[in-house]
Short mmCIF file of C-alpha atoms and ligand atoms in Angstrom, two decimals:
data_model
loop_
_atom_site.label_atom_id
_atom_site.label_comp_id
_atom_site.label_asym_id
_atom_site.label_seq_id
_atom_site.Cartn_x
_atom_site.Cartn_y
_atom_site.Cartn_z
CA MET A 18 124.59 84.86 116.51
CA ASP A 19 126.78 85.00 113.15
CA ALA A 20 130.42 85.38 113.45
CA ILE A 21 131.89 88.50 111.95
CA SER A 22 135.58 89.23 111.32
CA TYR A 23 136.64 92.78 111.27
CA GLU A 24 139.71 94.15 109.20
CA ARG A 25 140.95 97.92 109.24
CA ALA A 26 142.17 99.20 105.95
CA ALA A 27 145.12 101.46 106.01
CA ASP A 28 144.73 102.46 102.07
CA ILE A 29 142.61 102.42 99.27
CA ALA A 30 144.60 99.51 97.81
CA GLY A 31 144.10 97.39 100.90
CA ALA A 32 140.76 97.96 101.25
CA VAL A 33 140.02 96.96 97.59
CA ARG A 34 141.98 93.73 98.17
CA ALA A 35 140.25 92.86 101.43
CA ALA A 36 136.97 93.27 99.64
CA GLN A 37 137.80 90.42 97.29
CA GLN A 38 137.01 87.89 99.97
CA PRO A 39 133.68 86.31 100.23
CA GLY A 40 130.95 88.17 102.21
CA ALA A 41 133.11 91.25 102.75
CA VAL A 42 131.45 94.56 102.92
CA PHE A 43 132.96 98.39 103.56
CA ILE A 44 131.90 99.90 106.78
CA GLY A 45 132.36 103.85 107.04
CA GLY A 46 130.01 105.78 109.43
CA GLY A 47 127.86 102.39 109.58
CA THR A 48 124.72 104.43 110.27
CA ASN A 49 122.58 102.42 107.74
CA LEU A 50 124.71 99.27 107.71
CA LEU A 51 124.31 98.46 111.26
CA ASP A 52 120.76 98.87 111.20
CA LEU A 53 120.67 96.48 108.43
CA MET A 54 122.63 94.05 110.19
CA LYS A 55 120.62 94.36 113.44
CA GLY A 56 117.65 93.55 111.50
CA GLY A 57 119.16 90.44 109.86
CA VAL A 58 118.57 92.21 106.35
CA GLU A 59 122.34 92.41 105.74
CA ARG A 60 124.59 89.44 107.05
CA PRO A 61 128.29 90.27 106.08
CA VAL A 62 130.87 87.81 107.16
CA ARG A 63 133.79 90.55 107.00
CA LEU A 64 133.42 94.09 107.60
CA ILE A 65 136.19 96.27 106.18
CA ASP A 66 136.51 99.48 108.02
CA ILE A 67 137.63 102.08 105.64
CA THR A 68 137.68 104.91 108.13
CA HIS A 69 141.35 105.07 108.64
CA ILE A 70 142.32 105.43 105.07
CA GLY A 71 143.99 108.77 104.39
CA GLY A 72 143.08 111.23 101.92
CA LEU A 73 139.36 110.65 101.55
CA ASP A 74 138.06 112.84 104.43
CA GLY A 75 138.61 116.28 102.73
CA ILE A 76 137.12 118.44 100.33
CA THR A 77 139.19 120.11 97.57
CA THR A 78 139.04 122.49 94.58
CA LEU A 79 139.59 121.16 91.08
CA PRO A 80 141.25 122.84 88.10
CA ASP A 81 138.05 123.54 86.43
CA GLY A 82 136.72 125.40 89.42
CA GLY A 83 134.59 122.32 90.70
CA ILE A 84 135.41 120.52 94.00
CA ARG A 85 136.00 117.17 95.11
CA ILE A 86 134.34 115.78 98.25
CA GLY A 87 136.07 112.74 99.83
CA ALA A 88 133.97 109.56 100.23
CA LEU A 89 134.69 109.74 104.28
CA VAL A 90 133.76 113.39 104.60
CA ARG A 91 130.91 113.46 107.40
CA ASN A 92 127.57 114.82 106.22
CA SER A 93 127.45 117.44 108.70
CA ASP A 94 130.95 118.66 107.60
CA ALA A 95 130.23 118.74 104.11
CA ALA A 96 127.02 120.75 104.68
CA ASN A 97 128.85 123.26 106.85
CA HIS A 98 132.09 123.46 104.60
CA ALA A 99 132.39 126.95 103.28
CA LEU A 100 132.77 125.94 99.65
CA VAL A 101 129.58 123.78 99.77
CA ARG A 102 127.65 126.53 101.46
CA GLU A 103 128.73 129.24 99.17
CA GLN A 104 129.16 127.57 95.78
CA TYR A 105 126.69 124.55 96.13
CA PRO A 106 123.94 125.75 98.65
CA LEU A 107 121.61 123.23 96.98
CA LEU A 108 123.69 120.55 98.29
CA SER A 109 124.29 122.36 101.72
CA GLN A 110 120.23 122.56 102.18
CA ALA A 111 120.05 118.66 100.98
CA PHE A 112 122.33 117.47 103.52
CA LEU A 113 120.89 119.54 106.28
CA SER A 114 117.41 118.13 105.54
CA GLY A 115 118.46 114.70 106.10
CA ALA A 116 118.38 112.44 108.93
CA SER A 117 119.29 113.99 112.49
CA SER A 118 122.43 115.92 113.61
CA GLN A 119 123.65 113.17 115.45
CA LEU A 120 123.25 110.90 112.14
CA ARG A 121 124.80 113.72 109.92
CA ASN A 122 127.75 113.91 112.38
CA MET A 123 128.51 109.91 111.74
CA ALA A 124 127.32 109.48 108.11
CA THR A 125 129.77 109.66 105.19
CA VAL A 126 129.10 111.20 101.80
CA GLY A 127 130.01 107.58 100.54
CA GLY A 128 127.62 105.87 102.77
CA ASN A 129 124.79 108.24 101.80
CA LEU A 130 125.37 107.10 98.13
CA LEU A 131 124.75 103.58 99.24
CA GLN A 132 121.93 103.78 101.84
CA ARG A 133 119.30 101.42 100.91
CA THR A 134 115.62 102.03 100.84
CA ARG A 135 113.45 102.54 104.07
CA CYS A 136 110.56 100.43 102.79
CA GLY A 137 109.09 98.73 105.77
CA TYR A 138 108.92 95.41 103.99
CA PHE A 139 112.37 95.51 103.08
CA TYR A 140 113.57 96.01 106.98
CA ASP A 141 111.01 93.61 108.60
CA THR A 142 112.17 90.06 107.93
CA ALA A 143 108.73 88.72 109.34
CA PHE A 144 107.64 89.77 105.81
CA SER A 145 108.67 86.80 103.30
CA GLN A 146 107.80 88.80 100.28
CA CYS A 147 110.46 91.53 99.13
CA ASN A 148 112.43 90.97 95.98
CA LYS A 149 115.18 93.40 97.18
CA ARG A 150 115.89 91.22 100.36
CA ALA A 151 115.35 87.72 98.70
CA LEU A 152 115.23 87.94 94.79
CA GLY A 153 112.06 86.22 93.49
CA SER A 154 110.08 86.27 96.70
CA GLY A 155 107.36 88.80 95.55
CA CYS A 156 106.89 92.35 96.60
CA ALA A 157 104.69 92.88 99.71
CA ALA A 158 104.43 96.57 98.74
CA LEU A 159 102.47 96.36 95.57
CA GLU A 160 99.39 95.32 97.07
CA GLY A 161 100.32 96.49 100.96
CA HIS A 162 101.20 99.76 102.60
CA ASN A 163 102.72 101.83 99.61
CA ARG A 164 101.99 105.59 100.55
CA MET A 165 105.82 106.06 100.48
CA HIS A 166 106.44 104.46 97.55
CA ALA A 167 107.50 104.97 93.76
CA ILE A 168 105.27 106.67 91.33
CA LEU A 169 107.96 106.87 88.58
CA GLY A 170 110.14 104.23 87.10
CA ALA A 171 109.17 101.17 89.36
CA SER A 172 108.65 97.85 88.05
CA THR A 173 106.32 94.96 88.87
CA GLN A 174 109.35 93.61 91.03
CA CYS A 175 109.83 96.36 93.30
CA VAL A 176 108.34 99.90 94.10
CA ALA A 177 110.89 101.04 96.45
CA VAL A 178 112.24 104.87 96.72
CA ASN A 179 115.72 105.73 97.19
CA PRO A 180 116.02 107.66 100.63
CA SER A 181 118.92 110.21 100.09
CA ASP A 182 118.27 113.84 100.07
CA MET A 183 122.05 114.43 99.31
CA SER A 184 121.63 112.23 96.24
CA VAL A 185 118.83 114.25 94.76
CA ALA A 186 120.85 117.46 94.87
CA LEU A 187 123.85 115.72 93.39
CA ALA A 188 121.65 114.34 90.50
CA ALA A 189 120.77 118.01 89.66
CA LEU A 190 124.27 119.21 89.89
CA ASP A 191 125.52 116.38 87.45
CA ALA A 192 128.12 115.14 90.02
CA VAL A 193 130.35 112.36 89.21
CA VAL A 194 130.99 109.48 91.37
CA ARG A 195 134.87 108.51 91.61
CA VAL A 196 135.59 104.80 92.57
CA SER A 197 138.47 102.28 93.01
CA GLY A 198 138.33 98.64 92.25
CA PRO A 199 140.27 95.64 91.02
CA ALA A 200 140.23 97.00 87.44
CA GLY A 201 141.58 100.40 88.82
CA GLU A 202 140.01 103.87 89.02
CA ARG A 203 136.91 104.98 87.15
CA SER A 204 134.49 107.85 87.22
CA ILE A 205 130.45 107.12 87.05
CA PRO A 206 128.47 110.01 86.00
CA PHE A 207 125.47 110.55 88.73
CA ALA A 208 122.61 109.64 86.30
CA GLU A 209 124.46 106.30 85.96
CA PHE A 210 125.27 105.53 89.43
CA HIS A 211 121.76 104.52 90.88
CA ARG A 212 119.71 101.96 89.32
CA LEU A 213 115.90 101.49 88.47
CA PRO A 214 114.44 98.22 89.94
CA GLY A 215 113.87 96.43 86.89
CA ASP A 216 113.90 92.49 87.45
CA ARG A 217 117.06 93.16 89.69
CA PRO A 218 115.79 95.14 92.75
CA ASP A 219 118.38 93.65 94.75
CA VAL A 220 120.93 95.69 93.06
CA ASP A 221 120.91 99.26 93.81
CA THR A 222 123.75 100.86 92.04
CA THR A 223 126.19 100.22 89.06
CA LEU A 224 129.12 99.48 91.41
CA ARG A 225 131.10 96.41 90.43
CA PRO A 226 132.11 93.86 92.95
CA GLY A 227 135.07 95.25 95.24
CA GLU A 228 134.45 98.88 94.10
CA LEU A 229 135.21 101.43 96.71
CA ILE A 230 133.95 104.93 96.33
CA THR A 231 136.59 107.40 96.86
CA ALA A 232 134.92 110.87 96.17
CA VAL A 233 132.34 112.76 94.64
CA ASP A 234 133.19 115.40 92.08
CA LEU A 235 130.91 118.65 91.47
CA PRO A 236 131.30 120.40 88.15
CA THR A 237 132.16 124.26 88.04
CA PRO A 238 129.32 125.90 90.17
CA ILE A 239 126.94 127.69 87.93
CA PHE A 240 124.01 127.36 90.10
CA SER A 241 124.96 129.13 93.29
CA ALA A 242 122.80 132.27 92.97
CA HIS A 243 119.52 130.24 92.21
CA SER A 244 118.91 126.89 93.58
CA HIS A 245 116.59 125.55 96.21
CA TYR A 246 115.98 122.11 97.89
CA LEU A 247 112.50 121.41 98.95
CA LYS A 248 111.52 118.59 101.19
CA VAL A 249 107.82 117.70 101.73
CA ARG A 250 107.52 115.25 104.55
CA ASP A 251 105.07 114.23 107.39
CA ARG A 252 107.21 116.03 109.95
CA ALA A 253 109.45 118.88 110.13
CA SER A 254 112.56 116.63 110.85
CA TYR A 255 114.00 113.36 110.81
CA ALA A 256 111.62 112.01 108.34
CA PHE A 257 112.21 110.81 104.78
CA ALA A 258 110.53 112.74 102.03
CA LEU A 259 107.21 112.21 100.58
CA VAL A 260 108.58 114.13 97.63
CA SER A 261 111.42 116.46 97.37
CA VAL A 262 112.80 118.74 94.63
CA ALA A 263 116.45 119.84 93.95
CA ALA A 264 115.73 122.86 91.50
CA ALA A 265 118.76 124.86 90.01
CA LEU A 266 118.54 127.68 87.68
CA GLN A 267 120.90 129.79 85.63
CA MET A 268 119.01 132.92 84.89
CA ASP A 269 119.53 135.39 82.19
CA GLY A 270 117.11 138.28 83.69
CA GLU A 271 113.73 136.82 83.74
CA ARG A 272 114.52 134.15 81.30
CA VAL A 273 115.77 130.58 82.31
CA HIS A 274 119.24 129.99 80.69
CA THR A 275 119.46 126.52 82.08
CA ALA A 276 117.32 124.65 84.43
CA ARG A 277 118.07 121.44 86.45
CA ILE A 278 115.27 119.72 88.23
CA ALA A 279 115.75 116.37 90.34
CA LEU A 280 112.91 114.67 92.36
CA GLY A 281 113.21 112.54 95.54
CA GLY A 282 110.89 110.12 97.17
CA VAL A 283 109.26 109.15 93.76
CA ALA A 284 111.45 106.47 92.39
CA HIS A 285 114.15 103.78 93.04
CA LYS A 286 116.71 106.60 92.12
CA PRO A 287 117.13 110.19 92.20
CA TRP A 288 114.76 111.19 89.24
CA ARG A 289 115.88 113.75 86.74
CA ALA A 290 112.91 115.80 85.42
CA SER A 291 114.39 116.22 82.07
CA ALA A 292 111.37 117.03 80.08
CA ALA A 293 110.73 119.84 82.61
CA GLU A 294 114.02 121.05 82.30
CA GLN A 295 113.70 121.38 78.45
CA MET A 296 110.48 123.23 78.82
CA LEU A 297 112.07 125.74 80.99
CA ASN A 298 115.44 126.04 79.14
CA GLY A 299 115.66 129.53 77.26
CA GLN A 300 111.96 130.49 78.28
CA PRO A 301 110.69 133.42 80.21
CA LEU A 302 109.93 132.05 83.71
CA THR A 303 106.22 132.67 83.77
CA GLN A 304 103.81 130.68 85.96
CA ALA A 305 101.99 129.24 83.13
CA THR A 306 105.44 127.56 81.62
CA LEU A 307 106.38 126.49 85.16
CA ASN A 308 102.76 124.81 85.47
CA HIS A 309 103.26 123.12 82.09
CA ALA A 310 106.80 122.04 83.01
CA ALA A 311 105.87 120.54 86.23
CA ALA A 312 102.86 118.56 84.70
CA ALA A 313 105.42 117.27 82.03
CA ALA A 314 107.57 115.90 84.69
CA LEU A 315 104.98 113.73 86.08
CA ARG A 316 103.50 112.76 82.69
CA ASP A 317 104.74 109.22 83.20
CA ALA A 318 103.56 108.79 86.90
CA ARG A 319 102.12 105.47 87.67
CA PRO A 320 101.00 105.82 91.03
CA LEU A 321 99.85 102.91 93.39
CA ALA A 322 96.84 102.63 95.51
CA GLY A 323 98.18 104.47 98.63
CA ASN A 324 100.18 107.17 96.88
CA ARG A 325 98.10 108.67 94.14
CA PHE A 326 98.55 112.24 96.07
CA LYS A 327 102.15 112.11 95.29
CA VAL A 328 101.54 112.95 91.78
CA GLN A 329 100.00 116.41 92.51
CA LEU A 330 102.18 116.71 95.34
CA ALA A 331 105.36 116.40 93.25
CA GLN A 332 103.71 118.75 90.54
CA ARG A 333 103.35 121.60 93.26
CA ALA A 334 106.66 120.91 94.94
CA ILE A 335 108.37 121.53 91.59
CA VAL A 336 106.52 124.80 91.01
CA ARG A 337 107.36 125.89 94.54
CA ALA A 338 110.94 124.90 94.38
CA VAL A 339 111.77 126.61 91.23
CA ASN A 340 110.02 129.79 92.10
CA GLN A 341 112.13 129.86 95.21
CA ALA A 342 115.25 129.24 93.37
CA ALA A 343 114.47 132.14 91.13
CA GLY A 344 113.91 134.14 94.07
CA ARG A 345 110.31 134.32 93.89
CA ALA A 346 107.73 133.77 96.69
CA GLY A 347 105.49 132.16 94.41
CA GLY A 348 104.50 128.63 95.39
CA VAL A 349 101.59 126.77 94.64
CA ALA A 350 100.56 126.11 90.93
FE1 SF4 B 430 110.91 94.74 98.81
FE2 SF4 B 430 111.03 96.72 96.72
FE3 SF4 B 430 108.79 95.39 97.34
FE4 SF4 B 430 109.78 97.19 99.27
S1 SF4 B 430 108.98 97.48 97.21
S2 SF4 B 430 108.86 94.96 99.30
S3 SF4 B 430 111.89 96.87 99.00
S4 SF4 B 430 110.58 94.57 96.68
#
């Protein structure tokens, strides 16, 4: 059994200072970290408990009309907060589609951002080949069971997907992650927060050593009237996405003024479907335009032996999610 020390941080500065010690990791809700520790995937030397830091567990309005969600806000509290439900229903839906109610009651927003892939080879230390767990060891999923794995943006080193529903909605909403670290505070645009695997699949985010996530900022709500989070999974609850779509529209009559589409379950990070967005922006929302946009979103897909079905599934999910965001019943392309 490994010895682990425990320290309770009283404030942000103390947490950042404590995190400079070798082998230190922050713990909030612990819903993913403790699983990883039990399986021997993560072996921290020091746990820095951040749950008693004041000021990180609230949701407040910003001068530009956006909102700030503290990193320690529990997923269930965020999902059910009036400001989130009314102004960012896409995000509320994404929260409620993730995990179970028990887990949502414990998991924090900051922790959700950092949850690690659910690739089975990553969690099972009996498999020696996993570049995310042991860089340079190989990737068992490439030739193994890869039904749940990536079809976009993967590398020969890792084909894992990001498991977070919340992050897919935050990608579509152009959120900003606020962090505090040894060099001070900084803001990270959401598109730059999670990484593609490249040749460093062991690194999931662009956080620097010792940086603590303090909040997530959402810009002025412009999609509250037309948005939808669609999650396609093997069972109705408590399952990770095969494919998910966060669709947000600003409509001008029957014409799309601005479209935002992000995909989950398809890449190492929440995947913005920028080509599809550009094909929809300024156009009447016809079924033909939407079908073309959905096809464009998957143009660069490189499926594996076990997940070729995801390409068409993602296209159809985009069509359904955008139609539902627009208030239409139409679904299948
Ligand atoms: Fe490990 Fe990534 Fe390969 Fe899964 S896909 S076995 S996490 S390297």
